[in-house]
């Protein structure tokens, strides 16, 4: 018998999740280190990073029973990272700090593409200044937004090709009935 509640795997293995965790860890350090105590932006930045990461978890979990919910939650994650991106850009702009030129961004983008272990970023963050961490975060958020776009597109295509849970349940039930009519109980002794 074909199953219809099929897990897509552990979200912890997704690069989009690993990168979200890196962004969260950098943001947590950055906000507490470089923003003044009492500044509401601290909570807002940390919550945007957390929301992005947590909605990837929730969307991945929901994908088993609801592609609609999966797509919605991945879009919420994307919106959260867009908000965080604007916070980092605002931080640099109002302090008249440089946004990295394209050549520097390309080098850092290559580094970030190969390194998705949050412990690395937690280790290097204390040795970097605010401008460097903000630009690093901006670079990583752009990567994250691209990965989320691809994840959303994949979820949409999966829905178009396979339908939702009701269609999968109907297919599984019809498949089971057809096997029963043909004398195949679906039971296979070990």
Tab-separated table of C-alpha atoms in Angstrom:
chain	number	residue	atom	x	y	z
A	1	UNK	CA	0.000	0.000	0.000
A	2	UNK	CA	1.276	3.471	-0.858
A	3	UNK	CA	1.695	5.797	2.066
A	4	UNK	CA	0.333	9.306	2.050
A	5	UNK	CA	1.914	10.749	5.193
A	6	UNK	CA	5.466	10.793	3.944
A	7	UNK	CA	8.095	12.714	5.866
A	8	UNK	CA	10.394	14.822	3.731
A	9	UNK	CA	13.308	14.324	6.097
A	10	UNK	CA	14.855	16.093	9.028
A	11	UNK	CA	14.819	19.884	8.687
A	12	UNK	CA	18.174	19.978	10.535
A	13	UNK	CA	19.816	18.600	7.396
A	14	UNK	CA	18.511	21.400	5.182
A	15	UNK	CA	21.075	24.050	4.253
A	16	UNK	CA	18.309	26.649	4.477
A	17	UNK	CA	17.836	25.713	8.153
A	18	UNK	CA	21.565	25.590	8.924
A	19	UNK	CA	22.067	29.027	7.406
A	20	UNK	CA	19.060	30.371	9.341
A	21	UNK	CA	20.644	29.100	12.539
A	22	UNK	CA	23.914	30.870	11.646
A	23	UNK	CA	22.038	34.111	10.995
A	24	UNK	CA	20.185	33.793	14.295
A	25	UNK	CA	23.406	33.221	16.250
A	26	UNK	CA	25.191	36.181	14.646
A	27	UNK	CA	22.151	38.398	15.170
A	28	UNK	CA	21.823	37.395	18.818
A	29	UNK	CA	25.467	38.333	19.411
A	30	UNK	CA	25.304	41.485	17.274
A	31	UNK	CA	22.141	42.866	18.875
A	32	UNK	CA	23.399	42.370	22.421
A	33	UNK	CA	26.907	43.633	21.663
A	34	UNK	CA	26.319	46.629	19.391
A	35	UNK	CA	22.865	47.966	20.227
A	36	UNK	CA	22.240	49.972	23.390
A	37	UNK	CA	20.444	48.280	26.233
A	38	UNK	CA	16.771	49.235	26.128
A	39	UNK	CA	16.768	49.676	22.339
A	40	UNK	CA	13.652	47.914	21.010
A	41	UNK	CA	15.598	46.984	17.901
A	42	UNK	CA	17.432	44.331	19.950
A	43	UNK	CA	14.244	42.334	20.461
A	44	UNK	CA	12.966	43.055	16.970
A	45	UNK	CA	16.134	41.819	15.251
A	46	UNK	CA	16.411	38.723	17.415
A	47	UNK	CA	12.717	37.942	16.939
A	48	UNK	CA	12.964	38.377	13.156
A	49	UNK	CA	15.942	35.989	13.040
A	50	UNK	CA	14.161	33.559	15.355
A	51	UNK	CA	10.916	33.765	13.382
A	52	UNK	CA	12.754	32.998	10.151
A	53	UNK	CA	14.413	29.953	11.657
A	54	UNK	CA	11.353	28.681	13.516
A	55	UNK	CA	9.059	29.017	10.505
A	56	UNK	CA	11.410	26.804	8.508
A	57	UNK	CA	11.025	24.185	11.257
A	58	UNK	CA	7.242	24.563	11.354
A	59	UNK	CA	6.904	24.572	7.561
A	60	UNK	CA	9.003	21.435	7.281
A	61	UNK	CA	6.915	19.703	9.936
A	62	UNK	CA	3.628	20.840	8.386
A	63	UNK	CA	4.687	19.580	4.950
A	64	UNK	CA	3.602	16.061	5.901
A	65	UNK	CA	-0.079	16.999	6.084
A	66	UNK	CA	-0.484	20.429	4.485
A	67	UNK	CA	1.428	21.804	1.533
A	68	UNK	CA	-0.569	25.022	1.870
A	69	UNK	CA	0.665	25.516	5.435
A	70	UNK	CA	4.188	24.534	4.396
A	71	UNK	CA	4.262	27.210	1.685
A	72	UNK	CA	2.704	29.845	3.963
A	73	UNK	CA	5.236	29.220	6.735
A	74	UNK	CA	8.185	29.302	4.349
A	75	UNK	CA	6.859	32.650	3.099
A	76	UNK	CA	6.625	33.905	6.704
A	77	UNK	CA	10.273	32.854	7.165
A	78	UNK	CA	11.170	34.789	4.016
A	79	UNK	CA	9.330	37.890	5.254
A	80	UNK	CA	11.109	37.676	8.616
A	81	UNK	CA	14.511	37.566	6.946
A	82	UNK	CA	13.524	40.500	4.694
A	83	UNK	CA	12.710	42.468	7.855
A	84	UNK	CA	16.044	41.509	9.429
A	85	UNK	CA	17.884	42.502	6.247
A	86	UNK	CA	16.333	45.970	6.427
A	87	UNK	CA	17.395	46.282	10.090
A	88	UNK	CA	21.022	45.530	9.234
A	89	UNK	CA	20.936	47.922	6.257
A	90	UNK	CA	19.399	50.623	8.478
A	91	UNK	CA	22.102	50.051	11.092
A	92	UNK	CA	24.851	50.669	8.527
A	93	UNK	CA	23.104	53.616	6.846
A	94	UNK	CA	22.269	55.666	9.938
A	95	UNK	CA	25.782	55.165	11.350
A	96	UNK	CA	27.370	56.021	7.993
A	97	UNK	CA	29.145	52.657	7.905
A	98	UNK	CA	30.194	51.156	4.598
A	99	UNK	CA	28.213	48.534	2.787
A	100	UNK	CA	30.704	46.122	1.266
A	101	UNK	CA	31.546	46.485	-2.427
A	102	UNK	CA	30.634	43.647	-4.799
A	103	UNK	CA	34.155	42.193	-4.857
A	104	UNK	CA	34.211	41.784	-1.066
A	105	UNK	CA	30.659	40.404	-1.051
A	106	UNK	CA	31.634	37.758	-3.634
A	107	UNK	CA	34.508	36.529	-1.464
A	108	UNK	CA	32.402	36.421	1.679
A	109	UNK	CA	29.499	34.808	-0.195
A	110	UNK	CA	31.806	31.975	-1.258
A	111	UNK	CA	32.996	31.534	2.328
A	112	UNK	CA	29.417	31.506	3.643
A	113	UNK	CA	28.286	29.076	0.952
A	114	UNK	CA	30.845	26.543	2.200
A	115	UNK	CA	30.365	27.205	5.921
A	116	UNK	CA	26.955	26.555	7.453
A	117	UNK	CA	27.962	25.528	10.966
A	118	UNK	CA	26.646	28.038	13.479
A	119	UNK	CA	29.455	27.258	15.939
A	120	UNK	CA	31.958	28.750	13.457
A	121	UNK	CA	30.096	32.072	13.402
A	122	UNK	CA	29.671	32.110	17.172
A	123	UNK	CA	33.419	31.607	17.450
A	124	UNK	CA	34.411	34.379	15.021
A	125	UNK	CA	31.773	36.980	15.979
A	126	UNK	CA	33.622	38.370	19.041
A	127	UNK	CA	36.668	39.131	16.854
A	128	UNK	CA	34.677	41.188	14.324
A	129	UNK	CA	33.482	44.780	14.506
A	130	UNK	CA	29.886	45.894	13.999
A	131	UNK	CA	30.362	46.880	10.354
A	132	UNK	CA	31.848	43.491	9.486
A	133	UNK	CA	29.140	41.532	11.302
A	134	UNK	CA	26.353	43.599	9.760
A	135	UNK	CA	27.772	43.090	6.264
A	136	UNK	CA	28.362	39.395	6.922
A	137	UNK	CA	24.749	39.067	8.042
A	138	UNK	CA	23.483	40.942	4.999
A	139	UNK	CA	25.432	38.585	2.747
A	140	UNK	CA	24.086	35.525	4.543
A	141	UNK	CA	20.519	36.839	4.537
A	142	UNK	CA	20.675	37.299	0.760
A	143	UNK	CA	21.779	33.665	0.487
A	144	UNK	CA	18.989	32.614	2.842
A	145	UNK	CA	16.379	34.482	0.809
A	146	UNK	CA	17.562	32.731	-2.349
A	147	UNK	CA	17.395	29.337	-0.618
A	148	UNK	CA	13.906	30.090	0.694
A	149	UNK	CA	12.779	31.137	-2.787
A	150	UNK	CA	14.014	27.772	-4.125
A	151	UNK	CA	12.356	25.906	-1.232
A	152	UNK	CA	9.034	27.651	-1.858
A	153	UNK	CA	9.249	26.922	-5.590
A	154	UNK	CA	9.946	23.253	-4.857
A	155	UNK	CA	6.965	23.085	-2.478
A	156	UNK	CA	4.717	24.743	-5.076
A	157	UNK	CA	5.857	22.311	-7.789
A	158	UNK	CA	5.351	19.372	-5.431
A	159	UNK	CA	1.792	20.552	-4.832
A	160	UNK	CA	1.116	20.985	-8.548
A	161	UNK	CA	2.489	17.509	-9.339
A	162	UNK	CA	1.068	15.580	-6.379
A	163	UNK	CA	-1.771	17.661	-4.994
A	164	UNK	CA	-2.546	18.019	-1.335
A	165	UNK	CA	-3.126	15.530	1.456
A	166	UNK	CA	-6.738	14.829	0.407
A	167	UNK	CA	-5.643	13.889	-3.097
A	168	UNK	CA	-2.871	11.700	-1.714
A	169	UNK	CA	-5.313	10.008	0.661
A	170	UNK	CA	-7.752	9.382	-2.185
A	171	UNK	CA	-4.985	7.925	-4.367
A	172	UNK	CA	-3.811	5.683	-1.511
A	173	UNK	CA	-7.366	4.463	-0.851
A	174	UNK	CA	-8.045	3.766	-4.554
A	175	UNK	CA	-4.703	1.981	-4.838
A	176	UNK	CA	-5.580	-0.148	-1.799
A	177	UNK	CA	-9.017	-1.046	-3.215
A	178	UNK	CA	-7.508	-1.981	-6.560
A	179	UNK	CA	-4.996	-4.253	-4.851
A	180	UNK	CA	-7.802	-5.868	-2.827
A	181	UNK	CA	-9.767	-6.604	-6.012
A	182	UNK	CA	-6.675	-8.135	-7.577
A	183	UNK	CA	-6.054	-10.390	-4.588
A	184	UNK	CA	-3.098	-8.446	-3.210
A	185	UNK	CA	-3.758	-7.720	0.435
A	186	UNK	CA	-0.669	-5.574	0.695
A	187	UNK	CA	0.433	-7.702	3.643
A	188	UNK	CA	3.904	-9.147	3.255
A	189	UNK	CA	5.010	-11.527	6.023
A	190	UNK	CA	8.599	-11.237	7.153
